[in-house]
Amino acid sequence: MAGRNVKLLRVERSALADNDAVARALRRRFREAGVFVVNVIAAPGAGKTSLIVRTIEHLRGWARVGVLEGDIVGNLDAQRVLAAGAYDAVQINTGGQCHLDASMVEQALSRLLLEELDLLFIENVGNLICPTHWVLGEDLTVCLVSAAEGHDKPRKYPEVFAKSDAIVLNKIDLMELSGFDRSEFVRHIRALTEAPLFELSCRTGEGMAGWTEWLWARVRRPVGPMPMG
Amino acid sequence: MHELAVAEQLLKLVEEEAQRAGARRVVAVHLVLGEHSHIAEEALRFHFERLTSQGSPAEGAQLRVRREPMRFRCLECDADYAPPAGDWRCPRCGEVGKLLDPGDELRVESLEVEMANTAYEEEEEEKEKEGGRGWPGET
């Protein structure tokens, strides 16, 4: 037998290169449609839908906001954001998958009035682990945690904080009740990232203005002055 | 947790790279999995083997995995370190440093592939086979 002709191929590519390519195509599509896209990642119960609902309320009259709601099953969240004034919302049921991937977002766009939106929130499946690997063509990734979850989240799930463009700490009205050590939280966040940290309460509305103003400044930059909604 | 989805993506990439290189079979996949990639190595191997078990050029390919840690830099000591999980303090001075690398990579470094033989080699192999069968050369 002749020796096998074995060769070493240098690859040096992300194992998720296929998803990355679909996400790049989505990004072009979002740019063409003039829509700013925010991927919201958080654990279940941190207040993803509440943050989106509150942001929609703050931007009422300024922006047409759409939402893609990622969930294992059900359409409760889509109903909630529509009731709050979302211009359009589509529920994506992953059927068990713990994260959204770019293909799921691409499929959902056929049911969304994308061209008519200024801002699109993609509410990822409640999970601080899996969604971090799957880019969706977003302009911003926002990691949301709540004071009630404890101050140790950055130490337990550092990757999602390191990758996010903004960190939102929700339920600050529960900080004392929850024994949340703010300095410990901030110290570990700052070891990971210089991304802005917004401390707020979706329930009381405290801190919401700072977050929405910052977001609004980012939304306006790529798409130009916003027409009134 | 999402090893099946990762294995599917990995296989797509491996097959695409192998095809582009004109390879006939993939012998090994060299993969970097960060310590914080949250991928269960055994589950990934299980799904990769199962996905390649029927007619993939990567069937039987070995998955060679290298784990890479999360790394920090201590600005006080001007030194890099890989801390144990959850405790990010510098082993020298005890201050929490700055993140250098989250250690969450999922990267294909390289593939070992078996190439289709060249025409010359095919000929040689053919001759060898004929010799093996003990057929005398015709004159």
mmCIF file of C-alpha atoms in Angstrom:
data_model
loop_
_atom_site.group_PDB
_atom_site.id
_atom_site.type_symbol
_atom_site.label_atom_id
_atom_site.label_comp_id
_atom_site.label_asym_id
_atom_site.label_seq_id
_atom_site.Cartn_x
_atom_site.Cartn_y
_atom_site.Cartn_z
ATOM 1 C CA MET A 1 0.000 0.000 0.000
ATOM 2 C CA ALA A 2 1.204 3.494 -0.825
ATOM 3 C CA GLY A 3 1.408 5.890 2.209
ATOM 4 C CA ARG A 4 -1.665 8.006 2.834
ATOM 5 C CA ASN A 5 -1.366 11.511 1.525
ATOM 6 C CA VAL A 6 -2.199 13.412 4.755
ATOM 7 C CA LYS A 7 -1.951 17.157 4.910
ATOM 8 C CA LEU A 8 -2.388 19.739 7.669
ATOM 9 C CA LEU A 9 -4.825 22.543 6.779
ATOM 10 C CA ARG A 10 -4.601 25.756 8.781
ATOM 11 C CA VAL A 11 -8.159 26.931 9.430
ATOM 12 C CA GLU A 12 -8.203 29.415 12.353
ATOM 13 C CA ARG A 13 -11.918 30.103 12.126
ATOM 14 C CA SER A 14 -14.654 30.207 14.703
ATOM 15 C CA ALA A 15 -16.504 26.914 14.922
ATOM 16 C CA LEU A 16 -19.679 28.986 14.510
ATOM 17 C CA ALA A 17 -18.494 30.587 11.248
ATOM 18 C CA ASP A 18 -21.699 29.558 9.507
ATOM 19 C CA ASN A 19 -23.886 31.417 12.016
ATOM 20 C CA ASP A 20 -21.495 34.391 11.818
ATOM 21 C CA ALA A 21 -21.997 34.550 8.033
ATOM 22 C CA VAL A 22 -25.809 34.544 8.353
ATOM 23 C CA ALA A 23 -25.485 37.263 11.022
ATOM 24 C CA ARG A 24 -23.365 39.435 8.688
ATOM 25 C CA ALA A 25 -26.068 39.185 6.027
ATOM 26 C CA LEU A 26 -28.679 40.150 8.635
ATOM 27 C CA ARG A 27 -26.587 43.148 9.653
ATOM 28 C CA ARG A 28 -26.517 44.396 6.061
ATOM 29 C CA ARG A 29 -30.262 43.957 5.883
ATOM 30 C CA PHE A 30 -30.814 45.914 9.112
ATOM 31 C CA ARG A 31 -28.530 48.699 7.837
ATOM 32 C CA GLU A 32 -30.412 48.899 4.539
ATOM 33 C CA ALA A 33 -33.728 49.053 6.376
ATOM 34 C CA GLY A 34 -32.312 51.779 8.668
ATOM 35 C CA VAL A 35 -33.103 49.790 11.794
ATOM 36 C CA PHE A 36 -30.915 49.799 14.897
ATOM 37 C CA VAL A 37 -30.844 46.363 16.519
ATOM 38 C CA VAL A 38 -30.319 45.504 20.183
ATOM 39 C CA ASN A 39 -29.798 41.942 21.406
ATOM 40 C CA VAL A 40 -30.944 41.624 25.021
ATOM 41 C CA ILE A 41 -29.400 38.778 27.019
ATOM 42 C CA ALA A 42 -30.381 37.919 30.590
ATOM 43 C CA ALA A 43 -31.347 35.105 32.905
ATOM 44 C CA PRO A 44 -35.057 34.247 33.244
ATOM 45 C CA GLY A 45 -36.792 36.755 35.497
ATOM 46 C CA ALA A 46 -34.156 39.511 35.290
ATOM 47 C CA GLY A 47 -36.685 41.760 33.558
ATOM 48 C CA LYS A 48 -35.904 41.616 29.828
ATOM 49 C CA THR A 49 -39.493 42.173 28.770
ATOM 50 C CA SER A 50 -39.958 44.843 31.452
ATOM 51 C CA LEU A 51 -36.900 46.737 30.227
ATOM 52 C CA ILE A 52 -38.181 46.590 26.650
ATOM 53 C CA VAL A 53 -41.683 47.652 27.708
ATOM 54 C CA ARG A 54 -40.312 50.606 29.728
ATOM 55 C CA THR A 55 -38.015 51.660 26.904
ATOM 56 C CA ILE A 56 -40.906 51.585 24.424
ATOM 57 C CA GLU A 57 -42.913 53.785 26.792
ATOM 58 C CA HIS A 58 -40.029 56.268 27.073
ATOM 59 C CA LEU A 59 -39.551 56.429 23.319
ATOM 60 C CA ARG A 60 -43.234 56.789 22.536
ATOM 61 C CA GLY A 61 -43.693 59.439 19.857
ATOM 62 C CA TRP A 62 -39.986 59.262 18.982
ATOM 63 C CA ALA A 63 -39.395 55.844 17.531
ATOM 64 C CA ARG A 64 -41.168 52.903 16.052
ATOM 65 C CA VAL A 65 -39.943 49.986 18.079
ATOM 66 C CA GLY A 66 -40.239 46.360 17.032
ATOM 67 C CA VAL A 67 -39.508 43.290 19.120
ATOM 68 C CA LEU A 68 -38.491 39.739 18.312
ATOM 69 C CA GLU A 69 -39.370 37.674 21.339
ATOM 70 C CA GLY A 70 -37.277 34.557 21.769
ATOM 71 C CA ASP A 71 -38.808 31.950 24.011
ATOM 72 C CA ILE A 72 -38.911 28.205 24.280
ATOM 73 C CA VAL A 73 -42.720 28.253 23.892
ATOM 74 C CA GLY A 74 -45.681 30.638 24.112
ATOM 75 C CA ASN A 75 -46.382 34.225 23.048
ATOM 76 C CA LEU A 76 -46.994 36.021 26.347
ATOM 77 C CA ASP A 77 -44.098 38.434 25.844
ATOM 78 C CA ALA A 78 -45.122 39.476 22.321
ATOM 79 C CA GLN A 79 -48.595 40.335 23.623
ATOM 80 C CA ARG A 80 -47.064 42.338 26.461
ATOM 81 C CA VAL A 81 -44.828 44.507 24.286
ATOM 82 C CA LEU A 82 -47.629 45.121 21.767
ATOM 83 C CA ALA A 83 -49.896 46.257 24.610
ATOM 84 C CA ALA A 84 -47.107 48.639 25.701
ATOM 85 C CA GLY A 85 -47.025 50.266 22.277
ATOM 86 C CA ALA A 86 -44.555 48.230 20.231
ATOM 87 C CA TYR A 87 -45.083 48.933 16.532
ATOM 88 C CA ASP A 88 -44.729 45.248 15.726
ATOM 89 C CA ALA A 89 -43.696 42.083 17.537
ATOM 90 C CA VAL A 90 -43.000 38.539 16.461
ATOM 91 C CA GLN A 91 -42.625 35.595 18.788
ATOM 92 C CA ILE A 92 -39.866 33.119 17.959
ATOM 93 C CA ASN A 93 -40.378 29.758 19.618
ATOM 94 C CA THR A 94 -37.140 27.824 19.701
ATOM 95 C CA GLY A 95 -38.887 24.618 20.705
ATOM 96 C CA GLY A 96 -36.349 23.804 23.398
ATOM 97 C CA GLN A 97 -33.204 25.411 22.039
ATOM 98 C CA CYS A 98 -31.585 27.551 24.744
ATOM 99 C CA HIS A 99 -30.585 30.465 22.475
ATOM 100 C CA LEU A 100 -31.587 32.258 19.289
ATOM 101 C CA ASP A 101 -29.378 31.804 16.248
ATOM 102 C CA ALA A 102 -29.087 33.999 13.163
ATOM 103 C CA SER A 103 -31.194 31.673 10.988
ATOM 104 C CA MET A 104 -34.114 31.848 13.428
ATOM 105 C CA VAL A 105 -33.956 35.636 13.309
ATOM 106 C CA GLU A 106 -33.778 35.570 9.515
ATOM 107 C CA GLN A 107 -36.885 33.399 9.337
ATOM 108 C CA ALA A 108 -38.782 35.606 11.774
ATOM 109 C CA LEU A 109 -38.085 38.717 9.682
ATOM 110 C CA SER A 110 -40.535 37.517 7.043
ATOM 111 C CA ARG A 111 -43.289 38.125 9.612
ATOM 112 C CA LEU A 112 -42.008 41.498 10.851
ATOM 113 C CA LEU A 113 -42.579 45.013 9.462
ATOM 114 C CA LEU A 114 -38.834 45.614 9.476
ATOM 115 C CA GLU A 115 -38.722 48.473 6.963
ATOM 116 C CA GLU A 116 -41.089 50.550 9.067
ATOM 117 C CA LEU A 117 -39.069 50.314 12.297
ATOM 118 C CA ASP A 118 -36.413 52.562 13.810
ATOM 119 C CA LEU A 119 -35.346 50.249 16.600
ATOM 120 C CA LEU A 120 -35.603 46.496 16.962
ATOM 121 C CA PHE A 121 -35.112 44.631 20.226
ATOM 122 C CA ILE A 122 -34.264 40.975 20.020
ATOM 123 C CA GLU A 123 -35.177 39.446 23.356
ATOM 124 C CA ASN A 124 -33.033 36.361 23.594
ATOM 125 C CA VAL A 125 -34.008 33.172 25.410
ATOM 126 C CA GLY A 126 -33.532 33.569 29.190
ATOM 127 C CA ASN A 127 -30.006 32.267 29.689
ATOM 128 C CA LEU A 128 -26.620 33.847 30.467
ATOM 129 C CA ILE A 129 -24.583 31.117 28.819
ATOM 130 C CA CYS A 130 -25.567 29.932 25.348
ATOM 131 C CA PRO A 131 -26.735 33.193 23.719
ATOM 132 C CA THR A 132 -23.250 34.721 24.078
ATOM 133 C CA HIS A 133 -21.851 32.593 21.254
ATOM 134 C CA TRP A 134 -24.557 33.239 18.679
ATOM 135 C CA VAL A 135 -24.370 36.647 17.028
ATOM 136 C CA LEU A 136 -27.571 37.855 15.380
ATOM 137 C CA GLY A 137 -26.470 40.859 13.315
ATOM 138 C CA GLU A 138 -27.120 43.239 16.209
ATOM 139 C CA ASP A 139 -25.640 46.727 16.634
ATOM 140 C CA LEU A 140 -25.543 46.360 20.408
ATOM 141 C CA THR A 141 -25.559 43.516 22.879
ATOM 142 C CA VAL A 142 -27.031 44.418 26.238
ATOM 143 C CA CYS A 143 -26.607 42.212 29.270
ATOM 144 C CA LEU A 144 -29.290 42.644 31.890
ATOM 145 C CA VAL A 145 -29.057 41.378 35.457
ATOM 146 C CA SER A 146 -31.215 42.135 38.457
ATOM 147 C CA ALA A 147 -30.132 42.945 41.984
ATOM 148 C CA ALA A 148 -32.359 40.104 43.203
ATOM 149 C CA GLU A 149 -30.126 37.591 41.389
ATOM 150 C CA GLY A 150 -27.147 38.498 43.563
ATOM 151 C CA HIS A 151 -23.889 40.376 43.050
ATOM 152 C CA ASP A 152 -21.902 37.331 41.999
ATOM 153 C CA LYS A 153 -23.264 37.080 38.435
ATOM 154 C CA PRO A 154 -20.194 38.667 36.764
ATOM 155 C CA ARG A 155 -17.955 36.137 38.504
ATOM 156 C CA LYS A 156 -20.130 33.219 37.477
ATOM 157 C CA TYR A 157 -20.852 34.236 33.879
ATOM 158 C CA PRO A 158 -17.968 36.544 32.906
ATOM 159 C CA GLU A 159 -18.202 35.956 29.136
ATOM 160 C CA VAL A 160 -21.570 37.616 28.633
ATOM 161 C CA PHE A 161 -20.444 40.723 30.533
ATOM 162 C CA ALA A 162 -17.143 40.844 28.651
ATOM 163 C CA LYS A 163 -18.983 40.715 25.325
ATOM 164 C CA SER A 164 -21.735 43.210 26.021
ATOM 165 C CA ASP A 165 -21.789 46.840 24.892
ATOM 166 C CA ALA A 166 -23.844 47.886 27.897
ATOM 167 C CA ILE A 167 -24.732 46.343 31.250
ATOM 168 C CA VAL A 168 -28.094 47.057 32.847
ATOM 169 C CA LEU A 169 -28.649 46.354 36.529
ATOM 170 C CA ASN A 170 -32.399 46.120 37.147
ATOM 171 C CA LYS A 171 -34.443 45.993 40.374
ATOM 172 C CA ILE A 172 -32.190 48.414 42.257
ATOM 173 C CA ASP A 173 -35.207 49.043 44.511
ATOM 174 C CA LEU A 174 -34.595 45.495 45.830
ATOM 175 C CA MET A 175 -30.875 45.992 46.416
ATOM 176 C CA GLU A 176 -31.049 46.274 50.166
ATOM 177 C CA LEU A 177 -33.641 43.542 50.593
ATOM 178 C CA SER A 178 -31.519 41.182 48.508
ATOM 179 C CA GLY A 179 -28.262 41.885 50.327
ATOM 180 C CA PHE A 180 -26.755 42.969 47.011
ATOM 181 C CA ASP A 181 -23.133 44.108 47.418
ATOM 182 C CA ARG A 182 -22.886 46.856 44.815
ATOM 183 C CA SER A 183 -19.157 47.540 45.158
ATOM 184 C CA GLU A 184 -18.346 43.852 44.716
ATOM 185 C CA PHE A 185 -20.548 43.756 41.610
ATOM 186 C CA VAL A 186 -19.007 46.887 40.087
ATOM 187 C CA ARG A 187 -15.452 45.771 40.904
ATOM 188 C CA HIS A 188 -15.898 42.534 38.962
ATOM 189 C CA ILE A 189 -17.728 44.219 36.093
ATOM 190 C CA ARG A 190 -14.859 46.687 35.749
ATOM 191 C CA ALA A 191 -12.313 43.867 35.665
ATOM 192 C CA LEU A 192 -14.157 42.553 32.608
ATOM 193 C CA THR A 193 -15.283 45.579 30.642
ATOM 194 C CA GLU A 194 -15.421 49.347 30.322
ATOM 195 C CA ALA A 195 -18.970 49.140 28.908
ATOM 196 C CA PRO A 196 -21.418 51.600 30.504
ATOM 197 C CA LEU A 197 -23.415 50.345 33.482
ATOM 198 C CA PHE A 198 -27.000 51.526 33.935
ATOM 199 C CA GLU A 199 -28.577 51.004 37.330
ATOM 200 C CA LEU A 200 -32.356 51.232 37.242
ATOM 201 C CA SER A 201 -35.670 49.865 38.330
ATOM 202 C CA CYS A 202 -38.242 49.021 35.679
ATOM 203 C CA ARG A 203 -40.838 48.917 38.457
ATOM 204 C CA THR A 204 -40.275 52.386 39.950
ATOM 205 C CA GLY A 205 -38.841 53.965 36.796
ATOM 206 C CA GLU A 206 -35.735 55.153 38.644
ATOM 207 C CA GLY A 207 -32.710 55.372 36.337
ATOM 208 C CA MET A 208 -34.744 54.713 33.165
ATOM 209 C CA ALA A 209 -34.043 58.166 31.725
ATOM 210 C CA GLY A 210 -30.251 57.675 31.716
ATOM 211 C CA TRP A 211 -30.579 54.353 29.908
ATOM 212 C CA THR A 212 -33.044 55.528 27.257
ATOM 213 C CA GLU A 213 -31.093 58.726 26.550
ATOM 214 C CA TRP A 214 -27.896 56.755 26.049
ATOM 215 C CA LEU A 215 -29.668 54.211 23.829
ATOM 216 C CA TRP A 216 -31.439 56.913 21.847
ATOM 217 C CA ALA A 217 -28.125 58.650 21.097
ATOM 218 C CA ARG A 218 -26.803 55.359 19.713
ATOM 219 C CA VAL A 219 -29.962 54.704 17.672
ATOM 220 C CA ARG A 220 -29.909 58.108 16.040
ATOM 221 C CA ARG A 221 -26.263 58.034 15.026
ATOM 222 C CA PRO A 222 -26.433 55.475 12.223
ATOM 223 C CA VAL A 223 -29.890 56.288 10.908
ATOM 224 C CA GLY A 224 -29.861 60.100 11.116
ATOM 225 C CA PRO A 225 -32.450 62.395 12.670
ATOM 226 C CA MET A 226 -35.564 60.486 13.578
ATOM 227 C CA PRO A 227 -38.943 61.335 12.115
ATOM 228 C CA MET A 228 -41.664 61.649 14.711
ATOM 229 C CA GLY A 229 -43.560 58.360 15.061
ATOM 230 C CA MET B 1 -26.553 22.528 26.774
ATOM 231 C CA HIS B 2 -26.202 23.561 23.144
ATOM 232 C CA GLU B 3 -23.573 21.073 22.046
ATOM 233 C CA LEU B 4 -25.763 19.644 19.273
ATOM 234 C CA ALA B 5 -26.111 23.078 17.644
ATOM 235 C CA VAL B 6 -22.368 23.672 18.025
ATOM 236 C CA ALA B 7 -21.558 20.224 16.583
ATOM 237 C CA GLU B 8 -23.750 20.942 13.545
ATOM 238 C CA GLN B 9 -21.979 24.255 12.925
ATOM 239 C CA LEU B 10 -18.592 22.657 13.460
ATOM 240 C CA LEU B 11 -19.336 19.919 10.952
ATOM 241 C CA LYS B 12 -20.464 22.453 8.328
ATOM 242 C CA LEU B 13 -17.180 24.332 8.706
ATOM 243 C CA VAL B 14 -15.075 21.163 8.617
ATOM 244 C CA GLU B 15 -16.800 19.845 5.491
ATOM 245 C CA GLU B 16 -16.559 23.205 3.762
ATOM 246 C CA GLU B 17 -12.821 23.554 4.480
ATOM 247 C CA ALA B 18 -12.124 19.957 3.456
ATOM 248 C CA GLN B 19 -14.012 20.345 0.210
ATOM 249 C CA ARG B 20 -12.269 23.611 -0.611
ATOM 250 C CA ALA B 21 -8.892 21.932 -0.133
ATOM 251 C CA GLY B 22 -9.995 19.030 -2.336
ATOM 252 C CA ALA B 23 -9.531 16.565 0.503
ATOM 253 C CA ARG B 24 -11.039 13.133 0.367
ATOM 254 C CA ARG B 25 -11.324 12.500 4.091
ATOM 255 C CA VAL B 26 -10.850 14.342 7.373
ATOM 256 C CA VAL B 27 -8.561 12.501 9.756
ATOM 257 C CA ALA B 28 -8.509 14.922 12.691
ATOM 258 C CA VAL B 29 -10.002 18.234 13.787
ATOM 259 C CA HIS B 30 -7.913 20.440 16.068
ATOM 260 C CA LEU B 31 -10.281 22.491 18.145
ATOM 261 C CA VAL B 32 -9.684 25.161 20.786
ATOM 262 C CA LEU B 33 -12.356 25.210 23.489
ATOM 263 C CA GLY B 34 -11.964 27.923 26.085
ATOM 264 C CA GLU B 35 -12.391 26.841 29.703
ATOM 265 C CA HIS B 36 -15.291 29.297 29.775
ATOM 266 C CA SER B 37 -16.871 28.292 26.486
ATOM 267 C CA HIS B 38 -19.448 26.337 28.501
ATOM 268 C CA ILE B 39 -19.172 23.404 26.148
ATOM 269 C CA ALA B 40 -19.291 19.935 27.628
ATOM 270 C CA GLU B 41 -16.529 18.210 25.704
ATOM 271 C CA GLU B 42 -18.035 14.737 25.982
ATOM 272 C CA ALA B 43 -21.432 15.907 24.723
ATOM 273 C CA LEU B 44 -19.767 17.675 21.787
ATOM 274 C CA ARG B 45 -17.823 14.515 20.898
ATOM 275 C CA PHE B 46 -20.986 12.438 21.136
ATOM 276 C CA HIS B 47 -22.939 14.700 18.755
ATOM 277 C CA PHE B 48 -20.027 15.147 16.357
ATOM 278 C CA GLU B 49 -19.548 11.378 16.102
ATOM 279 C CA ARG B 50 -23.245 10.813 15.607
ATOM 280 C CA LEU B 51 -23.552 13.506 12.921
ATOM 281 C CA THR B 52 -20.570 12.134 10.988
ATOM 282 C CA SER B 53 -21.562 8.489 11.290
ATOM 283 C CA GLN B 54 -23.287 8.339 7.939
ATOM 284 C CA GLY B 55 -21.387 9.242 4.847
ATOM 285 C CA SER B 56 -19.586 12.388 5.950
ATOM 286 C CA PRO B 57 -15.989 12.902 4.806
ATOM 287 C CA ALA B 58 -15.358 13.581 8.503
ATOM 288 C CA GLU B 59 -16.563 10.142 9.537
ATOM 289 C CA GLY B 60 -14.181 8.678 12.089
ATOM 290 C CA ALA B 61 -12.263 11.964 12.372
ATOM 291 C CA GLN B 62 -10.635 12.486 15.746
ATOM 292 C CA LEU B 63 -11.654 15.560 17.667
ATOM 293 C CA ARG B 64 -8.464 16.860 19.309
ATOM 294 C CA VAL B 65 -9.402 19.457 21.852
ATOM 295 C CA ARG B 66 -7.133 21.991 23.536
ATOM 296 C CA ARG B 67 -8.596 23.930 26.468
ATOM 297 C CA GLU B 68 -7.567 27.541 26.960
ATOM 298 C CA PRO B 69 -8.024 29.368 30.269
ATOM 299 C CA MET B 70 -9.443 32.772 31.056
ATOM 300 C CA ARG B 71 -6.548 35.219 31.405
ATOM 301 C CA PHE B 72 -6.065 38.434 33.340
ATOM 302 C CA ARG B 73 -3.378 41.072 33.527
ATOM 303 C CA CYS B 74 -2.388 42.590 36.819
ATOM 304 C CA LEU B 75 -1.517 46.229 36.219
ATOM 305 C CA GLU B 76 0.241 46.517 39.605
ATOM 306 C CA CYS B 77 2.573 43.586 39.033
ATOM 307 C CA ASP B 78 2.627 43.969 35.237
ATOM 308 C CA ALA B 79 2.023 40.227 34.927
ATOM 309 C CA ASP B 80 -0.507 37.934 33.248
ATOM 310 C CA TYR B 81 -2.227 35.159 35.146
ATOM 311 C CA ALA B 82 -4.918 32.503 34.697
ATOM 312 C CA PRO B 83 -6.979 32.537 37.898
ATOM 313 C CA PRO B 84 -9.079 29.681 39.274
ATOM 314 C CA ALA B 85 -12.815 29.932 38.533
ATOM 315 C CA GLY B 86 -14.571 32.820 40.243
ATOM 316 C CA ASP B 87 -11.518 34.205 42.081
ATOM 317 C CA TRP B 88 -9.831 36.714 39.796
ATOM 318 C CA ARG B 89 -7.281 38.088 42.210
ATOM 319 C CA CYS B 90 -3.669 38.332 41.169
ATOM 320 C CA PRO B 91 -1.714 35.500 42.841
ATOM 321 C CA ARG B 92 1.047 37.966 43.808
ATOM 322 C CA CYS B 93 -0.664 41.079 45.114
ATOM 323 C CA GLY B 94 -4.295 40.011 45.539
ATOM 324 C CA GLU B 95 -5.758 42.820 43.417
ATOM 325 C CA VAL B 96 -8.313 41.942 40.734
ATOM 326 C CA GLY B 97 -6.656 42.580 37.358
ATOM 327 C CA LYS B 98 -8.092 43.392 33.941
ATOM 328 C CA LEU B 99 -9.481 40.765 31.637
ATOM 329 C CA LEU B 100 -7.138 39.860 28.776
ATOM 330 C CA ASP B 101 -8.994 36.881 27.355
ATOM 331 C CA PRO B 102 -12.390 35.583 28.490
ATOM 332 C CA GLY B 103 -11.372 32.047 27.528
ATOM 333 C CA ASP B 104 -14.624 31.402 25.707
ATOM 334 C CA GLU B 105 -13.305 30.550 22.287
ATOM 335 C CA LEU B 106 -14.729 27.902 19.994
ATOM 336 C CA ARG B 107 -12.144 27.861 17.244
ATOM 337 C CA VAL B 108 -11.040 25.368 14.642
ATOM 338 C CA GLU B 109 -7.247 25.697 14.467
ATOM 339 C CA SER B 110 -6.520 23.148 11.786
ATOM 340 C CA LEU B 111 -7.616 19.974 10.080
ATOM 341 C CA GLU B 112 -5.626 16.899 9.183
ATOM 342 C CA VAL B 113 -6.997 15.744 5.873
ATOM 343 C CA GLU B 114 -6.287 12.921 3.517
ATOM 344 C CA MET B 115 -5.820 14.267 0.025
ATOM 345 C CA ALA B 116 -6.855 12.537 -3.149
ATOM 346 C CA ASN B 117 -3.750 10.948 -4.667
ATOM 347 C CA THR B 118 -1.986 12.582 -7.582
ATOM 348 C CA ALA B 119 -2.134 10.908 -10.982
ATOM 349 C CA TYR B 120 1.435 9.628 -10.548
ATOM 350 C CA GLU B 121 0.572 8.086 -7.170
ATOM 351 C CA GLU B 122 -2.582 6.514 -8.583
ATOM 352 C CA GLU B 123 -0.443 4.866 -11.239
ATOM 353 C CA GLU B 124 2.075 3.646 -8.678
ATOM 354 C CA GLU B 125 -0.703 2.295 -6.481
ATOM 355 C CA GLU B 126 -2.218 0.540 -9.467
ATOM 356 C CA LYS B 127 1.120 -1.053 -10.352
ATOM 357 C CA GLU B 128 1.555 -2.157 -6.752
ATOM 358 C CA LYS B 129 -1.881 -3.790 -6.777
ATOM 359 C CA GLU B 130 -1.171 -5.571 -10.009
ATOM 360 C CA GLY B 131 2.155 -6.769 -8.636
ATOM 361 C CA GLY B 132 0.354 -7.971 -5.521
ATOM 362 C CA ARG B 133 -2.028 -10.064 -7.542
ATOM 363 C CA GLY B 134 0.966 -11.723 -9.095
ATOM 364 C CA TRP B 135 -0.036 -11.025 -12.659
ATOM 365 C CA PRO B 136 2.894 -11.254 -14.975
ATOM 366 C CA GLY B 137 3.494 -8.246 -17.168
ATOM 367 C CA GLU B 138 2.346 -8.917 -20.675
ATOM 368 C CA THR B 139 4.866 -8.607 -23.381
#
